[in-house]
Amino acid sequence: MTTPVPDAAAPLRIVIADDHEVVRFGYAGLLATQPDFTVVGTAADGAEAVRVCRELRPDLVLMDVRMPVMDGIEATGRLADTETRVLILTTFDLDEHVYDALGAGAAGFLLKDVTAEHLFDAVRVVAAGDGLLAPTVTRRLIAEFARIRPGRTAARAPRADALTPCETEVLRLIAEGLSNPEIAARLHVGEETVKTHVSRVLAKLGLRDRTQVVVAAYESGLVVPRAGDG
């Protein structure tokens, strides 16, 4: 299913960070075929990616994990105080570095062999603030992330007592990888109601997007990885 274009009058501004020139040009060429995207800059290493993103303030950066000078994980952490969302590019779906990138604040991840259509949808989804991509794989990755690093970020763990029962249930369903329409169907409420609950969960927990909600939910123990996840 194709994600709706957010606003044709305001193209999403994108930076591509990868140490391989062919990869940078390849992604730039693909993204340029979409009227709602504009590639405003590229970077060949993490330090350059941070500089370019702070200068150009893009909506999203496609960030390779392994780069010289500064890797994509450190670069992601250094952009955590900006409005730029980070979409990690990786070769392996359970690459250990992806766990670190999620912990650093990445909004999602993509395999480098992704199809063009999935790339376009992923960029739109992450730019819109819905960080979870490919729910089955992402849920498995985040569950494993939490399992091997219990309590890694306890200081950021969500306070369950700050949420209403409805908000807590929405948080649990987000952590299962459900989309807003799927949560609405599960709870027998309207999608706008779900969006309101999601916004309140983010605000109360001081988190930026759904991926941070999921990581925090697992790390805090509020959601426990189920047998069979992964």
Short mmCIF file of N, CA and C in Angstrom, two decimals, residues 57 71 86-88 112-113 138 156 190 193:
data_model
loop_
_atom_site.label_atom_id
_atom_site.label_comp_id
_atom_site.label_asym_id
_atom_site.label_seq_id
_atom_site.Cartn_x
_atom_site.Cartn_y
_atom_site.Cartn_z
N ARG A 57 19.23 21.74 7.50
CA ARG A 57 18.04 21.40 8.27
C ARG A 57 17.02 20.62 7.43
N ASP A 71 31.13 7.40 12.28
CA ASP A 71 30.15 6.45 11.75
C ASP A 71 28.73 6.99 11.89
N VAL A 86 16.27 10.48 11.22
CA VAL A 86 17.32 9.64 10.65
C VAL A 86 16.77 8.28 10.25
N LEU A 87 16.95 7.94 8.99
CA LEU A 87 16.57 6.63 8.47
C LEU A 87 17.86 5.89 8.15
N ILE A 88 18.14 4.85 8.93
CA ILE A 88 19.40 4.12 8.83
C ILE A 88 19.40 3.17 7.64
N LYS A 112 19.73 -2.10 2.42
CA LYS A 112 20.23 -1.41 1.23
C LYS A 112 19.69 -2.00 -0.07
N ASP A 113 19.17 -3.22 0.00
CA ASP A 113 18.62 -3.82 -1.22
C ASP A 113 17.11 -3.56 -1.34
N THR A 138 11.08 -5.21 12.10
CA THR A 138 11.47 -4.18 13.04
C THR A 138 11.14 -4.59 14.47
N ARG A 156 15.77 6.87 30.48
CA ARG A 156 14.74 7.32 29.56
C ARG A 156 13.52 6.42 29.58
N GLY A 190 -12.01 5.30 16.56
CA GLY A 190 -11.64 5.95 15.30
C GLY A 190 -10.14 6.17 15.21
N THR A 193 -8.87 9.20 17.03
CA THR A 193 -8.71 8.97 18.47
C THR A 193 -7.36 8.34 18.76
#
